[in-house]
């Protein structure tokens, strides 16, 4: 008899719920499901979960369309109908539950409400709040922040700035800024402001 512990879909679901964004939850769940409980014995579940992963990847990358959501729903309904065991049917129900939050449609519109999906966000320094202390520049491992630390009694310093091409969105700078000058914004809105 094998000592290998069975991975339960309910446990994966619970772990997925630790994320905030429903699309991220779905991707975490599907990857974990594919890695273990999915046994490949029936077509609707095995094909359906692989296809689901591809569609989720598109949505998370910012290239998703309404057709991806339509396909995800179709795949899920086929899995509920024809999967051979409860694991496949439950998986489809979880995916539909996350789609029903409305977050998938928002991602198609270019917004991750939870600011968790890196393709949809960027880090930005609000000039009015920056006191030019330089703490963010010190912690940034990617040389993505430019600015000169203010010296007492000298004027003419400009607020620090983030170079988006170098920024990996690691989030370290936001943790050290003493004035809350670094914000996470929707790329979509920021582009609108720059135009
Ligand atoms: S539905 Fe059940 S039997 Fe079919 S592939 Fe999924 S886990 Fe295996
Ligand atoms: S998010 Fe990370 S990479 Fe981007 S500016 Fe901040 S510390 Fe640097
Ligand atoms: S840590 Fe905050 S206040 Fe200090 S330089 Fe960076 S953005 Fe400005």
PDB file of C-alpha atoms and ligand atoms in Angstrom:
ATOM      1  CA  UNK A   1       0.000   0.000   0.000  1.00  0.00           C
ATOM      2  CA  UNK A   2       1.319   3.461  -0.904  1.00  0.00           C
ATOM      3  CA  UNK A   3       2.171   5.923   1.893  1.00  0.00           C
ATOM      4  CA  UNK A   4       1.439   8.851  -0.437  1.00  0.00           C
ATOM      5  CA  UNK A   5      -1.089  11.240   1.060  1.00  0.00           C
ATOM      6  CA  UNK A   6      -4.043  11.992  -1.146  1.00  0.00           C
ATOM      7  CA  UNK A   7      -4.328  15.651  -2.125  1.00  0.00           C
ATOM      8  CA  UNK A   8      -7.908  16.820  -1.665  1.00  0.00           C
ATOM      9  CA  UNK A   9      -9.518  19.380  -3.951  1.00  0.00           C
ATOM     10  CA  UNK A  10     -11.062  21.083  -0.905  1.00  0.00           C
ATOM     11  CA  UNK A  11      -7.567  21.679   0.507  1.00  0.00           C
ATOM     12  CA  UNK A  12      -6.356  23.197  -2.763  1.00  0.00           C
ATOM     13  CA  UNK A  13      -9.455  25.392  -2.842  1.00  0.00           C
ATOM     14  CA  UNK A  14      -8.717  26.602   0.699  1.00  0.00           C
ATOM     15  CA  UNK A  15      -5.126  27.468  -0.275  1.00  0.00           C
ATOM     16  CA  UNK A  16      -6.343  29.263  -3.405  1.00  0.00           C
ATOM     17  CA  UNK A  17      -8.654  31.420  -1.294  1.00  0.00           C
ATOM     18  CA  UNK A  18      -5.565  32.934   0.381  1.00  0.00           C
ATOM     19  CA  UNK A  19      -5.132  34.994  -2.777  1.00  0.00           C
ATOM     20  CA  UNK A  20      -7.344  38.033  -3.206  1.00  0.00           C
ATOM     21  CA  UNK A  21      -7.953  38.183  -6.937  1.00  0.00           C
ATOM     22  CA  UNK A  22     -10.468  35.547  -8.185  1.00  0.00           C
ATOM     23  CA  UNK A  23      -8.469  35.005 -11.418  1.00  0.00           C
ATOM     24  CA  UNK A  24      -5.334  34.353  -9.365  1.00  0.00           C
ATOM     25  CA  UNK A  25      -7.313  31.978  -7.158  1.00  0.00           C
ATOM     26  CA  UNK A  26      -8.484  30.067 -10.225  1.00  0.00           C
ATOM     27  CA  UNK A  27      -4.955  29.832 -11.657  1.00  0.00           C
ATOM     28  CA  UNK A  28      -3.472  28.678  -8.350  1.00  0.00           C
ATOM     29  CA  UNK A  29      -6.213  26.066  -8.023  1.00  0.00           C
ATOM     30  CA  UNK A  30      -5.868  24.729 -11.589  1.00  0.00           C
ATOM     31  CA  UNK A  31      -2.083  24.452 -11.413  1.00  0.00           C
ATOM     32  CA  UNK A  32      -2.265  22.528  -8.149  1.00  0.00           C
ATOM     33  CA  UNK A  33      -5.115  20.361  -9.422  1.00  0.00           C
ATOM     34  CA  UNK A  34      -3.143  19.488 -12.556  1.00  0.00           C
ATOM     35  CA  UNK A  35      -0.080  18.695 -10.452  1.00  0.00           C
ATOM     36  CA  UNK A  36      -1.833  16.030  -8.430  1.00  0.00           C
ATOM     37  CA  UNK A  37      -5.485  15.121  -8.003  1.00  0.00           C
ATOM     38  CA  UNK A  38      -6.161  15.243 -11.748  1.00  0.00           C
ATOM     39  CA  UNK A  39      -5.571  11.623 -12.789  1.00  0.00           C
ATOM     40  CA  UNK A  40      -6.178  11.935 -16.536  1.00  0.00           C
ATOM     41  CA  UNK A  41      -8.595   9.015 -16.669  1.00  0.00           C
ATOM     42  CA  UNK A  42     -11.397  10.921 -18.350  1.00  0.00           C
ATOM     43  CA  UNK A  43     -11.357  13.358 -21.227  1.00  0.00           C
ATOM     44  CA  UNK A  44     -13.693  16.184 -20.051  1.00  0.00           C
ATOM     45  CA  UNK A  45     -11.632  16.788 -16.925  1.00  0.00           C
ATOM     46  CA  UNK A  46      -8.127  16.240 -18.306  1.00  0.00           C
ATOM     47  CA  UNK A  47      -8.644  18.222 -21.496  1.00  0.00           C
ATOM     48  CA  UNK A  48     -10.878  20.738 -19.728  1.00  0.00           C
ATOM     49  CA  UNK A  49      -8.387  21.630 -17.011  1.00  0.00           C
ATOM     50  CA  UNK A  50      -5.494  22.022 -19.474  1.00  0.00           C
ATOM     51  CA  UNK A  51      -7.635  24.268 -21.648  1.00  0.00           C
ATOM     52  CA  UNK A  52      -8.769  26.197 -18.559  1.00  0.00           C
ATOM     53  CA  UNK A  53      -5.141  26.877 -17.650  1.00  0.00           C
ATOM     54  CA  UNK A  54      -4.428  28.240 -21.140  1.00  0.00           C
ATOM     55  CA  UNK A  55      -7.463  30.565 -20.994  1.00  0.00           C
ATOM     56  CA  UNK A  56      -6.567  31.780 -17.493  1.00  0.00           C
ATOM     57  CA  UNK A  57      -3.016  32.510 -18.635  1.00  0.00           C
ATOM     58  CA  UNK A  58      -4.370  34.678 -21.440  1.00  0.00           C
ATOM     59  CA  UNK A  59      -6.570  36.632 -19.028  1.00  0.00           C
ATOM     60  CA  UNK A  60      -3.748  37.109 -16.500  1.00  0.00           C
ATOM     61  CA  UNK A  61      -1.407  38.344 -19.214  1.00  0.00           C
ATOM     62  CA  UNK A  62      -3.839  41.102 -20.203  1.00  0.00           C
ATOM     63  CA  UNK A  63      -4.560  39.488 -23.591  1.00  0.00           C
ATOM     64  CA  UNK A  64      -7.832  37.897 -22.518  1.00  0.00           C
ATOM     65  CA  UNK A  65     -11.112  38.430 -24.334  1.00  0.00           C
ATOM     66  CA  UNK A  66     -14.779  37.731 -23.638  1.00  0.00           C
ATOM     67  CA  UNK A  67     -14.313  34.608 -25.789  1.00  0.00           C
ATOM     68  CA  UNK A  68     -11.948  33.224 -23.125  1.00  0.00           C
ATOM     69  CA  UNK A  69     -14.608  33.665 -20.439  1.00  0.00           C
ATOM     70  CA  UNK A  70     -17.205  32.086 -22.696  1.00  0.00           C
ATOM     71  CA  UNK A  71     -14.883  29.100 -23.252  1.00  0.00           C
ATOM     72  CA  UNK A  72     -14.158  28.760 -19.536  1.00  0.00           C
ATOM     73  CA  UNK A  73     -17.896  28.569 -18.823  1.00  0.00           C
ATOM     74  CA  UNK A  74     -18.450  26.047 -21.614  1.00  0.00           C
ATOM     75  CA  UNK A  75     -15.577  23.866 -20.409  1.00  0.00           C
ATOM     76  CA  UNK A  76     -16.880  24.004 -16.835  1.00  0.00           C
ATOM     77  CA  UNK A  77     -20.396  23.006 -17.831  1.00  0.00           C
ATOM     78  CA  UNK A  78     -19.018  20.058 -19.841  1.00  0.00           C
ATOM     79  CA  UNK A  79     -16.907  19.019 -16.864  1.00  0.00           C
ATOM     80  CA  UNK A  80     -19.906  19.147 -14.520  1.00  0.00           C
ATOM     81  CA  UNK A  81     -21.899  17.077 -16.990  1.00  0.00           C
ATOM     82  CA  UNK A  82     -19.367  14.477 -18.025  1.00  0.00           C
ATOM     83  CA  UNK A  83     -16.436  14.231 -15.594  1.00  0.00           C
ATOM     84  CA  UNK A  84     -16.078  10.733 -14.215  1.00  0.00           C
ATOM     85  CA  UNK A  85     -15.595  11.665 -10.556  1.00  0.00           C
ATOM     86  CA  UNK A  86     -16.513  14.367  -8.061  1.00  0.00           C
ATOM     87  CA  UNK A  87     -13.046  15.959  -8.235  1.00  0.00           C
ATOM     88  CA  UNK A  88     -13.585  17.072 -11.827  1.00  0.00           C
ATOM     89  CA  UNK A  89     -17.139  18.270 -11.156  1.00  0.00           C
ATOM     90  CA  UNK A  90     -16.068  20.212  -8.049  1.00  0.00           C
ATOM     91  CA  UNK A  91     -13.209  21.807  -9.960  1.00  0.00           C
ATOM     92  CA  UNK A  92     -15.637  23.106 -12.579  1.00  0.00           C
ATOM     93  CA  UNK A  93     -17.942  24.478  -9.856  1.00  0.00           C
ATOM     94  CA  UNK A  94     -15.044  26.329  -8.199  1.00  0.00           C
ATOM     95  CA  UNK A  95     -14.064  27.942 -11.514  1.00  0.00           C
ATOM     96  CA  UNK A  96     -17.654  29.064 -12.144  1.00  0.00           C
ATOM     97  CA  UNK A  97     -17.854  30.468  -8.606  1.00  0.00           C
ATOM     98  CA  UNK A  98     -14.770  32.622  -9.261  1.00  0.00           C
ATOM     99  CA  UNK A  99     -16.061  33.723 -12.678  1.00  0.00           C
ATOM    100  CA  UNK A 100     -19.342  34.784 -11.023  1.00  0.00           C
ATOM    101  CA  UNK A 101     -17.517  37.400  -8.935  1.00  0.00           C
ATOM    102  CA  UNK A 102     -17.269  39.577 -12.060  1.00  0.00           C
ATOM    103  CA  UNK A 103     -13.486  39.880 -11.712  1.00  0.00           C
ATOM    104  CA  UNK A 104     -12.804  37.987 -14.942  1.00  0.00           C
ATOM    105  CA  UNK A 105     -14.757  40.561 -16.948  1.00  0.00           C
ATOM    106  CA  UNK A 106     -12.889  43.361 -15.171  1.00  0.00           C
ATOM    107  CA  UNK A 107      -9.572  41.807 -16.218  1.00  0.00           C
ATOM    108  CA  UNK A 108     -10.749  41.808 -19.825  1.00  0.00           C
ATOM    109  CA  UNK A 109     -11.336  45.555 -19.327  1.00  0.00           C
ATOM    110  CA  UNK A 110      -7.754  45.891 -18.024  1.00  0.00           C
ATOM    111  CA  UNK A 111      -8.432  46.102 -14.287  1.00  0.00           C
ATOM    112  CA  UNK A 112      -7.420  43.882 -11.386  1.00  0.00           C
ATOM    113  CA  UNK A 113      -9.460  45.320  -8.518  1.00  0.00           C
ATOM    114  CA  UNK A 114      -7.222  43.619  -5.953  1.00  0.00           C
ATOM    115  CA  UNK A 115      -4.084  45.043  -7.606  1.00  0.00           C
ATOM    116  CA  UNK A 116      -2.600  41.536  -7.503  1.00  0.00           C
ATOM    117  CA  UNK A 117      -2.071  40.836 -11.208  1.00  0.00           C
ATOM    118  CA  UNK A 118       1.224  42.296 -12.352  1.00  0.00           C
ATOM    119  CA  UNK A 119       0.165  42.783 -15.974  1.00  0.00           C
ATOM    120  CA  UNK A 120      -2.450  45.310 -14.858  1.00  0.00           C
ATOM    121  CA  UNK A 121      -0.585  47.413 -12.324  1.00  0.00           C
ATOM    122  CA  UNK A 122       2.443  49.602 -11.886  1.00  0.00           C
ATOM    123  CA  UNK A 123       4.179  51.298  -8.994  1.00  0.00           C
ATOM    124  CA  UNK A 124       4.166  55.053  -8.976  1.00  0.00           C
ATOM    125  CA  UNK A 125       5.575  57.787  -6.731  1.00  0.00           C
ATOM    126  CA  UNK A 126       3.142  60.580  -5.910  1.00  0.00           C
ATOM    127  CA  UNK A 127       5.406  63.666  -6.223  1.00  0.00           C
ATOM    128  CA  UNK A 128       3.512  65.742  -3.617  1.00  0.00           C
ATOM    129  CA  UNK A 129       4.066  63.084  -0.949  1.00  0.00           C
ATOM    130  CA  UNK A 130       7.741  62.340  -1.658  1.00  0.00           C
ATOM    131  CA  UNK A 131      10.132  63.877   0.896  1.00  0.00           C
ATOM    132  CA  UNK A 132      13.231  62.731  -1.048  1.00  0.00           C
ATOM    133  CA  UNK A 133      14.577  60.564   1.741  1.00  0.00           C
ATOM    134  CA  UNK A 134      15.974  57.997  -0.710  1.00  0.00           C
ATOM    135  CA  UNK A 135      14.860  54.931   1.296  1.00  0.00           C
ATOM    136  CA  UNK A 136      13.061  53.429  -1.708  1.00  0.00           C
ATOM    137  CA  UNK A 137      16.155  53.739  -3.892  1.00  0.00           C
ATOM    138  CA  UNK A 138      18.251  51.945  -1.278  1.00  0.00           C
ATOM    139  CA  UNK A 139      15.970  48.873  -1.150  1.00  0.00           C
ATOM    140  CA  UNK A 140      15.314  48.625  -4.883  1.00  0.00           C
ATOM    141  CA  UNK A 141      17.497  45.774  -6.177  1.00  0.00           C
ATOM    142  CA  UNK A 142      16.713  46.577  -9.798  1.00  0.00           C
ATOM    143  CA  UNK A 143      17.992  50.138  -9.996  1.00  0.00           C
ATOM    144  CA  UNK A 144      14.489  51.172 -10.972  1.00  0.00           C
ATOM    145  CA  UNK A 145      14.273  54.356  -8.908  1.00  0.00           C
ATOM    146  CA  UNK A 146      15.893  57.642  -9.793  1.00  0.00           C
ATOM    147  CA  UNK A 147      16.288  60.672  -7.577  1.00  0.00           C
ATOM    148  CA  UNK A 148      18.731  62.496  -5.365  1.00  0.00           C
ATOM    149  CA  UNK A 149      18.424  62.415  -1.612  1.00  0.00           C
ATOM    150  CA  UNK A 150      17.604  65.796  -0.125  1.00  0.00           C
ATOM    151  CA  UNK A 151      20.317  67.441   1.968  1.00  0.00           C
ATOM    152  CA  UNK A 152      19.268  69.714   4.841  1.00  0.00           C
ATOM    153  CA  UNK A 153      19.217  73.441   4.063  1.00  0.00           C
ATOM    154  CA  UNK A 154      19.589  72.867   0.313  1.00  0.00           C
ATOM    155  CA  UNK A 155      16.793  73.343  -2.178  1.00  0.00           C
ATOM    156  CA  UNK A 156      16.163  72.372  -5.777  1.00  0.00           C
ATOM    157  CA  UNK A 157      15.532  68.645  -5.234  1.00  0.00           C
ATOM    158  CA  UNK A 158      12.966  66.874  -7.390  1.00  0.00           C
ATOM    159  CA  UNK A 159      10.720  64.042  -6.182  1.00  0.00           C
ATOM    160  CA  UNK A 160      11.963  60.518  -6.852  1.00  0.00           C
ATOM    161  CA  UNK A 161      10.631  58.591  -9.849  1.00  0.00           C
ATOM    162  CA  UNK A 162      10.195  54.950 -10.808  1.00  0.00           C
ATOM    163  CA  UNK A 163      11.549  53.774 -14.156  1.00  0.00           C
ATOM    164  CA  UNK A 164       8.807  51.413 -15.236  1.00  0.00           C
ATOM    165  CA  UNK A 165      10.957  49.550 -17.751  1.00  0.00           C
ATOM    166  CA  UNK A 166      13.235  48.374 -14.939  1.00  0.00           C
ATOM    167  CA  UNK A 167      10.608  47.886 -12.226  1.00  0.00           C
ATOM    168  CA  UNK A 168       9.796  44.217 -11.520  1.00  0.00           C
ATOM    169  CA  UNK A 169       6.868  45.168  -9.227  1.00  0.00           C
ATOM    170  CA  UNK A 170       8.500  43.349  -6.337  1.00  0.00           C
ATOM    171  CA  UNK A 171       6.852  45.685  -3.824  1.00  0.00           C
ATOM    172  CA  UNK A 172       9.909  46.298  -1.607  1.00  0.00           C
ATOM    173  CA  UNK A 173       9.916  50.087  -2.020  1.00  0.00           C
ATOM    174  CA  UNK A 174       6.346  50.518  -0.849  1.00  0.00           C
ATOM    175  CA  UNK A 175       7.206  48.836   2.465  1.00  0.00           C
ATOM    176  CA  UNK A 176       9.880  51.386   3.383  1.00  0.00           C
ATOM    177  CA  UNK A 177       8.430  54.689   2.195  1.00  0.00           C
ATOM    178  CA  UNK A 178       7.780  56.742   5.353  1.00  0.00           C
ATOM    179  CA  UNK A 179       5.143  58.975   3.793  1.00  0.00           C
ATOM    180  CA  UNK A 180       3.075  56.506   1.763  1.00  0.00           C
ATOM    181  CA  UNK A 181       4.215  58.223  -1.419  1.00  0.00           C
ATOM    182  CA  UNK A 182       4.416  55.003  -3.422  1.00  0.00           C
ATOM    183  CA  UNK A 183       1.137  53.714  -4.770  1.00  0.00           C
ATOM    184  CA  UNK A 184       0.008  50.804  -6.897  1.00  0.00           C
ATOM    185  CA  UNK A 185      -2.068  52.095  -9.790  1.00  0.00           C
ATOM    186  CA  UNK A 186      -3.914  50.557 -12.742  1.00  0.00           C
ATOM    187  CA  UNK A 187      -1.700  50.763 -15.832  1.00  0.00           C
ATOM    188  CA  UNK A 188      -4.828  51.533 -17.837  1.00  0.00           C
ATOM    189  CA  UNK A 189      -5.594  54.693 -15.817  1.00  0.00           C
ATOM    190  CA  UNK A 190      -1.964  55.784 -15.749  1.00  0.00           C
ATOM    191  CA  UNK A 191      -1.733  55.592 -19.540  1.00  0.00           C
ATOM    192  CA  UNK A 192      -4.862  57.772 -19.743  1.00  0.00           C
ATOM    193  CA  UNK A 193      -3.260  60.388 -17.466  1.00  0.00           C
ATOM    194  CA  UNK A 194      -0.010  60.441 -19.511  1.00  0.00           C
ATOM    195  CA  UNK A 195      -1.823  60.935 -22.864  1.00  0.00           C
TER     196      UNK A 195
HETATM  197  S1  LIG B   1     -12.809  13.749 -13.299  1.00  0.00           S
HETATM  198 FE1  LIG B   1     -11.840  12.413 -11.845  1.00  0.00          FE
HETATM  199  S2  LIG B   1     -11.393  10.593 -13.059  1.00  0.00           S
HETATM  200 FE2  LIG B   1     -11.696  12.217 -14.520  1.00  0.00          FE
HETATM  201  S3  LIG B   1      -9.626  13.002 -14.911  1.00  0.00           S
HETATM  202 FE3  LIG B   1     -10.615  14.278 -13.300  1.00  0.00          FE
HETATM  203  S4  LIG B   1      -9.862  13.392 -11.433  1.00  0.00           S
HETATM  204 FE4  LIG B   1      -9.527  11.848 -13.009  1.00  0.00          FE
HETATM  205  S1  LIG B   2       8.511  47.644  -6.947  1.00  0.00           S
HETATM  206 FE1  LIG B   2      10.520  46.678  -6.631  1.00  0.00          FE
HETATM  207  S2  LIG B   2      11.576  46.906  -8.607  1.00  0.00           S
HETATM  208 FE2  LIG B   2       9.841  48.338  -8.624  1.00  0.00          FE
HETATM  209  S3  LIG B   2      10.703  50.262  -7.927  1.00  0.00           S
HETATM  210 FE3  LIG B   2       9.856  49.218  -6.126  1.00  0.00          FE
HETATM  211  S4  LIG B   2      11.595  48.102  -5.242  1.00  0.00           S
HETATM  212 FE4  LIG B   2      12.158  48.664  -7.341  1.00  0.00          FE
HETATM  213  S1  LIG B   3      10.859  56.394   0.178  1.00  0.00           S
HETATM  214 FE1  LIG B   3       9.020  57.579  -0.314  1.00  0.00          FE
HETATM  215  S2  LIG B   3       9.465  59.631   0.427  1.00  0.00           S
HETATM  216 FE2  LIG B   3      11.423  58.548   0.370  1.00  0.00          FE
HETATM  217  S3  LIG B   3      12.276  59.067  -1.665  1.00  0.00           S
HETATM  218 FE3  LIG B   3      11.120  57.175  -1.911  1.00  0.00          FE
HETATM  219  S4  LIG B   3       9.072  57.827  -2.541  1.00  0.00           S
HETATM  220 FE4  LIG B   3      10.088  59.606  -1.723  1.00  0.00          FE
END
